[in-house]
Tab-separated table of C-alpha atoms in Angstrom:
chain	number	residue	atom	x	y	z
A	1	UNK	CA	-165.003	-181.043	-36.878
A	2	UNK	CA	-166.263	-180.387	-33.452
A	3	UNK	CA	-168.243	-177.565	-32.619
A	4	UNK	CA	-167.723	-174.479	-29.292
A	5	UNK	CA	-170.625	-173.763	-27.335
A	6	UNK	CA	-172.911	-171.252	-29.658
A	7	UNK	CA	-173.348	-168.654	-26.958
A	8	UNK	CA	-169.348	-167.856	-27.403
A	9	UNK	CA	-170.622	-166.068	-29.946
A	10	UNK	CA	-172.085	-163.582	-26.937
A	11	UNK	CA	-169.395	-163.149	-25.128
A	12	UNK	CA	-167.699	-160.269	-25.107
A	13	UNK	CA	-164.659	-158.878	-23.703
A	14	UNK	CA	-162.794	-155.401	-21.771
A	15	UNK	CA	-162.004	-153.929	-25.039
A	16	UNK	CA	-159.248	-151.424	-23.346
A	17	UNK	CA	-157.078	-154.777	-23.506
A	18	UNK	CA	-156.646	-154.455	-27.139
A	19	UNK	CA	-155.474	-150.744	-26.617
A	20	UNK	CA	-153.335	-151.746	-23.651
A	21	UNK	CA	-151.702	-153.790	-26.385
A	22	UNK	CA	-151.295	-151.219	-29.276
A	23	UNK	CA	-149.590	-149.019	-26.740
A	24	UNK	CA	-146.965	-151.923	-26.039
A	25	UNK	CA	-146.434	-152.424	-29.652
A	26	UNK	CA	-145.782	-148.816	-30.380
A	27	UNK	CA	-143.463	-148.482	-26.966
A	28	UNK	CA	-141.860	-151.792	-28.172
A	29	UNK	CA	-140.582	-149.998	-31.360
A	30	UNK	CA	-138.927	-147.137	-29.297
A	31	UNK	CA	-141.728	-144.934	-28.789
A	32	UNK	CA	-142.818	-142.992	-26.077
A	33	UNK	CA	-146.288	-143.458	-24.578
A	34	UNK	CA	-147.943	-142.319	-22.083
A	35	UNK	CA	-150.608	-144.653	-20.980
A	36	UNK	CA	-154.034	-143.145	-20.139
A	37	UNK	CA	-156.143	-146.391	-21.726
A	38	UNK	CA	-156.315	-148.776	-18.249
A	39	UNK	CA	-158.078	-148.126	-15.163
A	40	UNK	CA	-155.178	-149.820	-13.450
A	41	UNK	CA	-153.548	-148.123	-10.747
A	42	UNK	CA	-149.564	-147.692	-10.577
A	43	UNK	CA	-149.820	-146.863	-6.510
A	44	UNK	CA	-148.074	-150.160	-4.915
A	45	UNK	CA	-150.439	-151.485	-2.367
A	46	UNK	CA	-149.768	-150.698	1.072
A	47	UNK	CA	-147.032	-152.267	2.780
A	48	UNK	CA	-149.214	-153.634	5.968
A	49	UNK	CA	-151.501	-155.168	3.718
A	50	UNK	CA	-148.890	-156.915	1.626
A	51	UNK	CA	-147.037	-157.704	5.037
A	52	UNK	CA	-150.526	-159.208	6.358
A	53	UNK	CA	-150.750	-161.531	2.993
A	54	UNK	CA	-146.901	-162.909	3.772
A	55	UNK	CA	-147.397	-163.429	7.466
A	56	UNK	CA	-150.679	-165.735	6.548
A	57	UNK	CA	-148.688	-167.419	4.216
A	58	UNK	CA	-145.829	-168.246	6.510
A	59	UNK	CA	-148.628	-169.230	8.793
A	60	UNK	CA	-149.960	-171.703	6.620
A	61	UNK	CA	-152.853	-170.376	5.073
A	62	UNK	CA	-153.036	-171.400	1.905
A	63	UNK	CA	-155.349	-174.364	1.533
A	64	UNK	CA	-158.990	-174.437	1.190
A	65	UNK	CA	-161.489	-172.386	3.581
A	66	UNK	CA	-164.946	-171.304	3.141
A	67	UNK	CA	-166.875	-170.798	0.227
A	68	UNK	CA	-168.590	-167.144	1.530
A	69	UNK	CA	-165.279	-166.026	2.592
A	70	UNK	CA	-163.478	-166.508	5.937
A	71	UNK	CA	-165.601	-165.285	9.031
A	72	UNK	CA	-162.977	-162.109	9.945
A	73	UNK	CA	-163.435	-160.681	6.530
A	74	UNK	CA	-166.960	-161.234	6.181
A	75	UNK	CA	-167.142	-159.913	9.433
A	76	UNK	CA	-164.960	-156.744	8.577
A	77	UNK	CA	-166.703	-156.489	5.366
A	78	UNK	CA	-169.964	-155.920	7.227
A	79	UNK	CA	-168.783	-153.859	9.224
A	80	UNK	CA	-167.226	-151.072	7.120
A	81	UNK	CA	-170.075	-151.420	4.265
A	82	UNK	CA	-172.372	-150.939	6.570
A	83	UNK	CA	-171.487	-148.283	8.345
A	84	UNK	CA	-170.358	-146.192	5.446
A	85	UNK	CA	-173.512	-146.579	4.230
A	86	UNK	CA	-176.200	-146.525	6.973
A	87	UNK	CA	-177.415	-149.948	6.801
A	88	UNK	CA	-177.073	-152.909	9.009
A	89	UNK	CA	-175.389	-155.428	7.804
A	90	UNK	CA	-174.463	-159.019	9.577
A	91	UNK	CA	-171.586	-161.547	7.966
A	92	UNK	CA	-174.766	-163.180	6.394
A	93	UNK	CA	-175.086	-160.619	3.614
A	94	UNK	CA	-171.613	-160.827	2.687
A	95	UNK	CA	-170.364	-163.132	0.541
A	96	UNK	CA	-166.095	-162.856	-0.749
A	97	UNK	CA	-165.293	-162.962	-4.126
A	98	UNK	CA	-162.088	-163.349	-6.228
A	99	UNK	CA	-162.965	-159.252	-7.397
A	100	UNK	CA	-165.614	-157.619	-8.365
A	101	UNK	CA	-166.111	-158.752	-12.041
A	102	UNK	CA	-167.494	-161.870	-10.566
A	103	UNK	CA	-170.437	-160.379	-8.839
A	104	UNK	CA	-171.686	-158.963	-11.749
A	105	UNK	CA	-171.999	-162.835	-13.676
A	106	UNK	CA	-173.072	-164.439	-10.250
A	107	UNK	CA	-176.111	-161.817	-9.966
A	108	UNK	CA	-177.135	-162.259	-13.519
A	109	UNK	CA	-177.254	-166.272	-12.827
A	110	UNK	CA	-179.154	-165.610	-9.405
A	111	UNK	CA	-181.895	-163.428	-10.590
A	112	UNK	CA	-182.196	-163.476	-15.097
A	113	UNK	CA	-183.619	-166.364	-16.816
A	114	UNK	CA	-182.686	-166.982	-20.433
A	115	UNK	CA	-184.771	-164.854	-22.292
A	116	UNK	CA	-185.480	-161.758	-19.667
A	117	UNK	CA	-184.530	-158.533	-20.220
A	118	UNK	CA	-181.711	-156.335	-17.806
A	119	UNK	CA	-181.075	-152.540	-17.960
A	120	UNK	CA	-177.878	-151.031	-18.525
A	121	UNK	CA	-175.647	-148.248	-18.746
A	122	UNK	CA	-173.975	-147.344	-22.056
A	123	UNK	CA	-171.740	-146.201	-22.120
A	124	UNK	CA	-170.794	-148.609	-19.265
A	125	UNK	CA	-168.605	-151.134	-18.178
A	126	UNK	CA	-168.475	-153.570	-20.893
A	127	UNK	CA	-168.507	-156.713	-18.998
A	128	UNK	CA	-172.399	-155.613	-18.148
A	129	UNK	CA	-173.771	-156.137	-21.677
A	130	UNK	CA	-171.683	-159.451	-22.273
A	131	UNK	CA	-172.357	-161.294	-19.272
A	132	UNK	CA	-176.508	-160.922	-19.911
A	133	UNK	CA	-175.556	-161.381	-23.566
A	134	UNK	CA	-173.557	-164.988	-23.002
A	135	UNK	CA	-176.235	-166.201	-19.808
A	136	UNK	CA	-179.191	-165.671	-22.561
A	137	UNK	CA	-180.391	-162.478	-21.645
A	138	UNK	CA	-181.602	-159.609	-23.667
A	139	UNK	CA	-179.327	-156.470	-22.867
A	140	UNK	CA	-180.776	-153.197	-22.750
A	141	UNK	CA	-178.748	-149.662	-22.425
A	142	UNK	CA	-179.894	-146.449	-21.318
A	143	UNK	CA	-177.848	-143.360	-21.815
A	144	UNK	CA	-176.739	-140.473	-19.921
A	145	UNK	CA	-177.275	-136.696	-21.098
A	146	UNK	CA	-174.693	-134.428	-21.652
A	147	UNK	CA	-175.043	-131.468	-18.365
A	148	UNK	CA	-172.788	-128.680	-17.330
A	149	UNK	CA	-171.528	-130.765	-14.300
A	150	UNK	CA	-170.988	-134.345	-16.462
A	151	UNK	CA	-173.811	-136.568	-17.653
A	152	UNK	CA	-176.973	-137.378	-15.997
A	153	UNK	CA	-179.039	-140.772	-16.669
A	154	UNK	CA	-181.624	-139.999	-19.264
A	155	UNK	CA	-184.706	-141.594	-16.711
A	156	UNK	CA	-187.018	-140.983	-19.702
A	157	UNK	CA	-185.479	-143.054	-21.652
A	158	UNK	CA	-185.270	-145.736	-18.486
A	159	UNK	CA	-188.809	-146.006	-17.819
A	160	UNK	CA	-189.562	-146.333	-21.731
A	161	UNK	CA	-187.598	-149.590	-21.837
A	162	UNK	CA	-188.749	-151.094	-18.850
A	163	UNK	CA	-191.055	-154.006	-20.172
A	164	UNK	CA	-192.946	-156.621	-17.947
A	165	UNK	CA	-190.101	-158.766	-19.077
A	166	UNK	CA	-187.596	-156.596	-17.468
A	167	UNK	CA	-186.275	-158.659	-14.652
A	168	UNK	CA	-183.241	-156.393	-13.558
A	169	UNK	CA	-181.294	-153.252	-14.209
A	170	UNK	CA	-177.395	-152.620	-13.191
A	171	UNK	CA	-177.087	-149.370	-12.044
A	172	UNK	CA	-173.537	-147.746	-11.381
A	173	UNK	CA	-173.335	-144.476	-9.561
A	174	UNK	CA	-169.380	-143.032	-9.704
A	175	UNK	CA	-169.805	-144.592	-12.946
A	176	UNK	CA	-167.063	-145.734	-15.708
A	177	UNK	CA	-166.057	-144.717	-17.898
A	178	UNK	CA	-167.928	-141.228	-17.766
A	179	UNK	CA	-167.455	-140.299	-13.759
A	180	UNK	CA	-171.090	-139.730	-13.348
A	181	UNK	CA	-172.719	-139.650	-10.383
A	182	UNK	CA	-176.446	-139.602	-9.372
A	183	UNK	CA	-177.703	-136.684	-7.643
A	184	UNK	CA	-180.134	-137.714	-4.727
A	185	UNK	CA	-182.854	-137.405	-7.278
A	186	UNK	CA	-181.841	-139.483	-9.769
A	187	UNK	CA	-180.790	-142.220	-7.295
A	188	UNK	CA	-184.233	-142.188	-5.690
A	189	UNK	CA	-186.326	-141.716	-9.044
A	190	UNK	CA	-183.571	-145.171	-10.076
A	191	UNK	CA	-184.757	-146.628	-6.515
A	192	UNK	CA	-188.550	-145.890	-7.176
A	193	UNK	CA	-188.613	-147.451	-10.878
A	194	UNK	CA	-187.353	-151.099	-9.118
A	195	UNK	CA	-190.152	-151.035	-6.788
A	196	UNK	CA	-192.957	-150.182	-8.824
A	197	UNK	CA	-191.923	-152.691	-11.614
A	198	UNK	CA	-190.452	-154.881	-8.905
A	199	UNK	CA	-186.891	-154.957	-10.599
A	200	UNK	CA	-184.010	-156.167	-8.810
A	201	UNK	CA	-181.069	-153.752	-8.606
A	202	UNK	CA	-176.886	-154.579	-9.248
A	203	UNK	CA	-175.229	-151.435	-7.404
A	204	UNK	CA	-171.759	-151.573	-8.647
A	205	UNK	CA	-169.957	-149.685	-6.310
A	206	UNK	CA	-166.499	-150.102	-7.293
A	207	UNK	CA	-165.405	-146.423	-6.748
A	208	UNK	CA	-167.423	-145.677	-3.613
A	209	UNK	CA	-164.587	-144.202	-2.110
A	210	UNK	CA	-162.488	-143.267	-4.338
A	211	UNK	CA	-163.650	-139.864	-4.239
A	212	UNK	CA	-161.991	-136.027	-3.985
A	213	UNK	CA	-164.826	-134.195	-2.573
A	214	UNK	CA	-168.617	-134.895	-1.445
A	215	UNK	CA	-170.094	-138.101	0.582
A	216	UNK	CA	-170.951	-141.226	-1.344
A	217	UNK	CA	-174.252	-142.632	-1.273
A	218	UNK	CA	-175.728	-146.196	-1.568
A	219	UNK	CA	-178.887	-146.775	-3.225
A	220	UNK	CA	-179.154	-150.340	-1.172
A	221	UNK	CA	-180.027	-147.866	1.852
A	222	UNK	CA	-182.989	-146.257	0.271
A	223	UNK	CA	-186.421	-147.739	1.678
A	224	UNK	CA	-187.342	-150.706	0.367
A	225	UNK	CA	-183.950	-151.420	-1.837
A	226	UNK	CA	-181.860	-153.804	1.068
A	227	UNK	CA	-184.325	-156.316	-0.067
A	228	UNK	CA	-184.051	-155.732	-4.231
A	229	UNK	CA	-179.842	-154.691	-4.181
A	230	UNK	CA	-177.084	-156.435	-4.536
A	231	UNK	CA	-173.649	-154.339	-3.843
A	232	UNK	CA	-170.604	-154.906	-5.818
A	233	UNK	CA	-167.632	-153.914	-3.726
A	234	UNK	CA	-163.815	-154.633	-4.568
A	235	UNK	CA	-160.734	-153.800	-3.334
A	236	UNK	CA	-159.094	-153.151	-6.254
A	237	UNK	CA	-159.674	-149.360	-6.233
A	238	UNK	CA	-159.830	-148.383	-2.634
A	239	UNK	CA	-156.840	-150.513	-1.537
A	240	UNK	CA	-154.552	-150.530	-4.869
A	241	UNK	CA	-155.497	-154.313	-5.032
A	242	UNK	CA	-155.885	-154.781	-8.808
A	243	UNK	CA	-154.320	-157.742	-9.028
A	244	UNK	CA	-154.704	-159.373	-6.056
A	245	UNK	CA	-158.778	-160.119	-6.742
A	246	UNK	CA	-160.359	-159.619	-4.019
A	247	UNK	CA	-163.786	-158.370	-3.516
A	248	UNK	CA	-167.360	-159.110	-2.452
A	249	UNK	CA	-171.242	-159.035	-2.825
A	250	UNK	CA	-173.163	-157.459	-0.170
A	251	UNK	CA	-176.801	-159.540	-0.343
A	252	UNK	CA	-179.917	-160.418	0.783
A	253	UNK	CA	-179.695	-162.938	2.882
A	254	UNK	CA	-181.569	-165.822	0.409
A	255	UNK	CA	-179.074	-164.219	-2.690
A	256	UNK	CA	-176.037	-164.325	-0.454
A	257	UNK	CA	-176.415	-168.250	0.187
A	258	UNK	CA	-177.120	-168.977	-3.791
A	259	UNK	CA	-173.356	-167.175	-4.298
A	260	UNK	CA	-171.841	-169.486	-1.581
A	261	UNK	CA	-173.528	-172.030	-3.654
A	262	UNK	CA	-171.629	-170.640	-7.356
A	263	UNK	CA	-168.526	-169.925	-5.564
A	264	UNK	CA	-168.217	-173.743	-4.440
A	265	UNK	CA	-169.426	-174.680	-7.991
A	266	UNK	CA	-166.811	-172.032	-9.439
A	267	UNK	CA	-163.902	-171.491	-7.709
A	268	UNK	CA	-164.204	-173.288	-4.588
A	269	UNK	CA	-163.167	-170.204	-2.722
A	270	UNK	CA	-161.064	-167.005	-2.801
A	271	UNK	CA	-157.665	-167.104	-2.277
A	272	UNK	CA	-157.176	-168.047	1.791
A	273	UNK	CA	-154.515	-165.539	2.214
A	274	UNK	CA	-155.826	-163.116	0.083
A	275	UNK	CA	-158.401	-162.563	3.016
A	276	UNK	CA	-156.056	-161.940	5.583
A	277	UNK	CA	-154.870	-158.847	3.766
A	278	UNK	CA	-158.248	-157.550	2.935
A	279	UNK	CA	-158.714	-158.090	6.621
A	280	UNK	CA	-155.848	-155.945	7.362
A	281	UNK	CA	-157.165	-153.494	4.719
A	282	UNK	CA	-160.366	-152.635	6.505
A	283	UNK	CA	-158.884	-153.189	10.109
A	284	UNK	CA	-155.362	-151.830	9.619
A	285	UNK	CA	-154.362	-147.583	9.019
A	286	UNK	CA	-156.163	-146.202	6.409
A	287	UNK	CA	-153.575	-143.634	5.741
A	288	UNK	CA	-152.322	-144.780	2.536
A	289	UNK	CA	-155.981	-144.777	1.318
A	290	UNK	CA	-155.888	-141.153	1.944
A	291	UNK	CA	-152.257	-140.706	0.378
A	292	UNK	CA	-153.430	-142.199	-2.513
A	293	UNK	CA	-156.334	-140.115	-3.199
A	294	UNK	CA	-154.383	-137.356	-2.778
A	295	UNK	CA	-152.175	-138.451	-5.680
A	296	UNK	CA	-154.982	-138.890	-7.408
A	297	UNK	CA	-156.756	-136.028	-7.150
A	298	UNK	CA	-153.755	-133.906	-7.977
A	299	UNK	CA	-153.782	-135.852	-11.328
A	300	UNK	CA	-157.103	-134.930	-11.897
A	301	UNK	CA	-156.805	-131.364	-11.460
A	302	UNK	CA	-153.543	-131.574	-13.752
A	303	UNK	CA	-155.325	-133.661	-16.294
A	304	UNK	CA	-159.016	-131.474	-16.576
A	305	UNK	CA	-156.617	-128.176	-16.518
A	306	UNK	CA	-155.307	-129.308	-19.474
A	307	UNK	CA	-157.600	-131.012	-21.679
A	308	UNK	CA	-159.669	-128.082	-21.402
A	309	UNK	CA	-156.863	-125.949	-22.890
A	310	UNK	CA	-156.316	-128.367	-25.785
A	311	UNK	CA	-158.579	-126.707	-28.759
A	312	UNK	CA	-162.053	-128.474	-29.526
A	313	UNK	CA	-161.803	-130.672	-25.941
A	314	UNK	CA	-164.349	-130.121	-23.188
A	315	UNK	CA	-164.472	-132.080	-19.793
A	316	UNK	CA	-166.389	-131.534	-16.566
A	317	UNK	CA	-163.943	-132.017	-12.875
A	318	UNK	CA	-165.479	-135.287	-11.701
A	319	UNK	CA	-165.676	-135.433	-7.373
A	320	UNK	CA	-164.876	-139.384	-7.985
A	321	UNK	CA	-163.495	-142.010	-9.739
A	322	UNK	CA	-160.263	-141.684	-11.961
A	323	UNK	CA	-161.483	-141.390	-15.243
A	324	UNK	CA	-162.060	-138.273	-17.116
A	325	UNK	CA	-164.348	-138.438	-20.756
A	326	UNK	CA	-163.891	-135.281	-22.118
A	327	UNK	CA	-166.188	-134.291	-25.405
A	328	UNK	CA	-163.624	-134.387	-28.557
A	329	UNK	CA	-166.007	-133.403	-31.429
A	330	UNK	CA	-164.329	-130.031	-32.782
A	331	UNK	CA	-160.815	-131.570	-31.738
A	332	UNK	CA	-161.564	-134.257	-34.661
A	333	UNK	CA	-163.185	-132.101	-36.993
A	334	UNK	CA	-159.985	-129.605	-36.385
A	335	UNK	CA	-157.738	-133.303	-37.383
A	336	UNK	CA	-160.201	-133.974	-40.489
A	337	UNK	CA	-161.868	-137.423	-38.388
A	338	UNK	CA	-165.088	-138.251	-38.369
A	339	UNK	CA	-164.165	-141.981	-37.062
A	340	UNK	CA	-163.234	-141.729	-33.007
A	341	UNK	CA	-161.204	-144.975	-33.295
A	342	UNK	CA	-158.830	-143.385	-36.031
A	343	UNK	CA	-158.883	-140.100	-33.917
A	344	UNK	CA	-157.099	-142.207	-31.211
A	345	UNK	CA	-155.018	-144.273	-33.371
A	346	UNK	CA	-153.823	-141.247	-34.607
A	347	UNK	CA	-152.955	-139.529	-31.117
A	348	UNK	CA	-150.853	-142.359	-29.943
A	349	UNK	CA	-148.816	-142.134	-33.062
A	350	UNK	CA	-148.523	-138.603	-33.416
A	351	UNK	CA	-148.412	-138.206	-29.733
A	352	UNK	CA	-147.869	-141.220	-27.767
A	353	UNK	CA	-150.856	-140.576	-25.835
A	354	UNK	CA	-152.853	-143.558	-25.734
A	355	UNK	CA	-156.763	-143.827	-24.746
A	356	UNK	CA	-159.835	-145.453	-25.080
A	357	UNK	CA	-162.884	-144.506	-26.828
A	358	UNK	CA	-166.391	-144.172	-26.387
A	359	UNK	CA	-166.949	-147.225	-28.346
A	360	UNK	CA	-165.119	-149.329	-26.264
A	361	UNK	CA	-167.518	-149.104	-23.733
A	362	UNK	CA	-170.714	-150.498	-25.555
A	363	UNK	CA	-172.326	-149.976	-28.748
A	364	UNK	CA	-173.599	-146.353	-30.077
A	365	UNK	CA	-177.163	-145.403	-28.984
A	366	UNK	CA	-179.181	-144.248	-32.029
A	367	UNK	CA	-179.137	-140.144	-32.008
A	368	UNK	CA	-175.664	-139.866	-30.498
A	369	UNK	CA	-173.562	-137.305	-32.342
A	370	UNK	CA	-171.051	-136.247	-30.400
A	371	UNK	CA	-167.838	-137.741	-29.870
A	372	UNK	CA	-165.619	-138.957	-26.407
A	373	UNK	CA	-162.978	-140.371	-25.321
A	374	UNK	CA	-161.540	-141.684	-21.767
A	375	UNK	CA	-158.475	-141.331	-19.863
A	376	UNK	CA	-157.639	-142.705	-16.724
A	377	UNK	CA	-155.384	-141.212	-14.967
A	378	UNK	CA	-154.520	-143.781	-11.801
A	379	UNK	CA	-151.570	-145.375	-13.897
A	380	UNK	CA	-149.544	-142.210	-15.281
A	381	UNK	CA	-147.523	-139.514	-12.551
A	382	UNK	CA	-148.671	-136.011	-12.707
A	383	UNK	CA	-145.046	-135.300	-14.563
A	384	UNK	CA	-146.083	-137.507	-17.704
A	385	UNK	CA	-149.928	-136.699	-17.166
A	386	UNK	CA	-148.463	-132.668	-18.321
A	387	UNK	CA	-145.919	-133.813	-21.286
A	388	UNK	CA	-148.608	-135.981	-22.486
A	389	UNK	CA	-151.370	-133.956	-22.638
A	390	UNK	CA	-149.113	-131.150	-23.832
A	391	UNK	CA	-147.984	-133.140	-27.083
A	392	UNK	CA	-152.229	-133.661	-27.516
A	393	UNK	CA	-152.633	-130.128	-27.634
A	394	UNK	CA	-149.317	-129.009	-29.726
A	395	UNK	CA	-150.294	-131.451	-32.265
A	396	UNK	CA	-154.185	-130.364	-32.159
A	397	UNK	CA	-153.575	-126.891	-32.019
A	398	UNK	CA	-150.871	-127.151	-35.067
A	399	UNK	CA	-153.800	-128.621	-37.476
């Protein structure tokens, strides 16, 4: 019989599918649920943008066109990254990609031999850990701490694992699943680790600006880190452009031609008139961008107001993202679990509320004892966000 490729056996996968599909099941059979497990976003995208996408297509674009993206949106893209960030940037550094998922394999290819080591963070976005897993790299986490405002990145821990084999580390500030974010400290003490052991830096960025109070920062405008960072930037978020993949790497120069290169190996090229709404989504109002965070952030108020009423939950108000990852330890030990993944197979049940859990976001660091669980809340309204998370707590609090 023939055989698959051995490194299948690395790959691994966005394990909040598989929950995505328990909820259907259980809503199949009659069931309410109220769906907190996907960080997709039930906001329709703006009508200029999907107006921009049908006029190119009337106009005939939809055949092949550059590799690094069409000039206007590289151009846009330049733009807008740069100036929200304080960095110059020219259509050179910019290279469009079908989302942002793809940056994260085409940076691993550029810059990780088989063999070579790459930070990062666990819990994290899974797709980190298999991607250096399946190109033959050695993954290594580092955690965040527990703090009264969230989590923090343990940089002890950081500079322990750093090895002369260590050829990158992915670092993502407005981070899922936990909503941390780096305090100028931590992002320069991150920034000052890659230069003295000459790392090179993913910045994943997806959540840059999705964001309820504060000013983002970039650690790609630090000194000395345009020359080591790579930017992952998508639309999906900002834009409510899940589906339509769309999204980009912000480069060096000599990094930004090698992903021309992949994309023409890969995919040839992103969608042609795809572009033409992302143009219109950086050139066009920006008013539903603001709309939308306001929904957002009144879902995130509604959400943290009540988890922290349901007995044995704890969770800090993140300033970004849409995710929440409240502590659930006493909540379990009030239910009788001591497994997380039972503790949520339970809930949905009992409940209908359905979320991930710590574990799907990479595997348990030794010396971790206390147990989480996230909930997004960009695809439920702030009416089901209350009788959700009201059912949670009746059925906690009646243990």
């Amino acid at each position: 019989m023939q055989q698959l490729a051995r490194r299948l056996d690395n790959l691994g996968t966005e394990t909040a599918f598989s929950v995505a599909q328990a909820a259907a099941a259980w809503k199949a059979k009659g069931n309410r649920v109220y769906p907190f497990h996907l960080g997709d976003i039930n906001i329709p995208t703006a009508p200029n943008i999907i107006e921009a996408m049908n006029r190119a297509i009337a106009d005939g674009y939809t055949g092949y066109c550059p590799g690094p993206g069409i000039p206007q949106l590289r151009e846009a893209l330049a733009e807008d990254i740069g100036t929200r960030r304080g960095m110059e940037l020219t259509p050179d550094n910019v290279v469009v990609m079908t989302g942002g998922k793809p940056v994260i394999t085409k940076f691993l290819q550029t810059v990780m031999d088989p063999g070579q080591e790459v930070l990062y963070p666990n819990p994290g976005f899974p797709i980190y850990e298999s991607q250096i897993e399946y190109l033959g790299g050695t993954a290594v986490p580092y955690r965040y701490l527990p703090t009264e405002d969230g989590f923090a990145i343990d940089l002890d821990q950081v500079r322990a694992v750093i090895t002369p084999n260590t050829a990158a580390i992915i670092y993502n500030d407005l981070q899922n699943p936990i909503s941390a974010e780096s305090t100028a400290a931590e992002r320069e003490a991150i920034a000052q680790l890659a230069q003295e052991h000459d790392l090179w830096v993913l910045s994943d960025e997806a959540y840059f600006e999705t964001r309820y109070e504060g000013v983002s920062s970039s650690i790609a405008a630090l000194p000395g880190m345009a020359e080591r960072t790579v930017i992952l930037y998508t639309f999906s978020k900002k834009f409510a452009m899940t589906g339509s993949r769309l999204g980009c790497a912000v480069a060096p120069r000599e990094v930004a031609e090698v992903f021309s290169t992949l994309n023409t190996n890969d995919e040839s090229c992103t969608t042609h008139y795809v572009q033409w709404a992302g143009v219109e989504a950086l050139r066009g109002t920006q008013e539903p961008v603001a709309q939308m965070l306001d929904v957002l952030r009144e879902r995130r108020d509604a959400a943290c107001e009540l988890l922290n009423g349901v007995p044995g939950m704890d969770v800090a108000v993140p300033q970004s993202t849409f995710y929440l990852f409240p502590d659930v330890t006493e909540a379990m030990e009030r239910l009788g679990y001591s497994a997380v993944g039972d503790f949520a197979s339970a809930a949905l049940y009992e409940t209908g509320v359905s979320f991930c859990t710590r574990e799907h976001f990479g595997r348990r660091q030794p010396g971790e004892d206390r147990q989480y669980i996230r909930l997004a809340y960009s695809g439920i309204d702030v009416e089901d966000i209350g009788e959700g998370l009201s059912s949670l707590r009746q059925w906690i609090e009646t243990a």
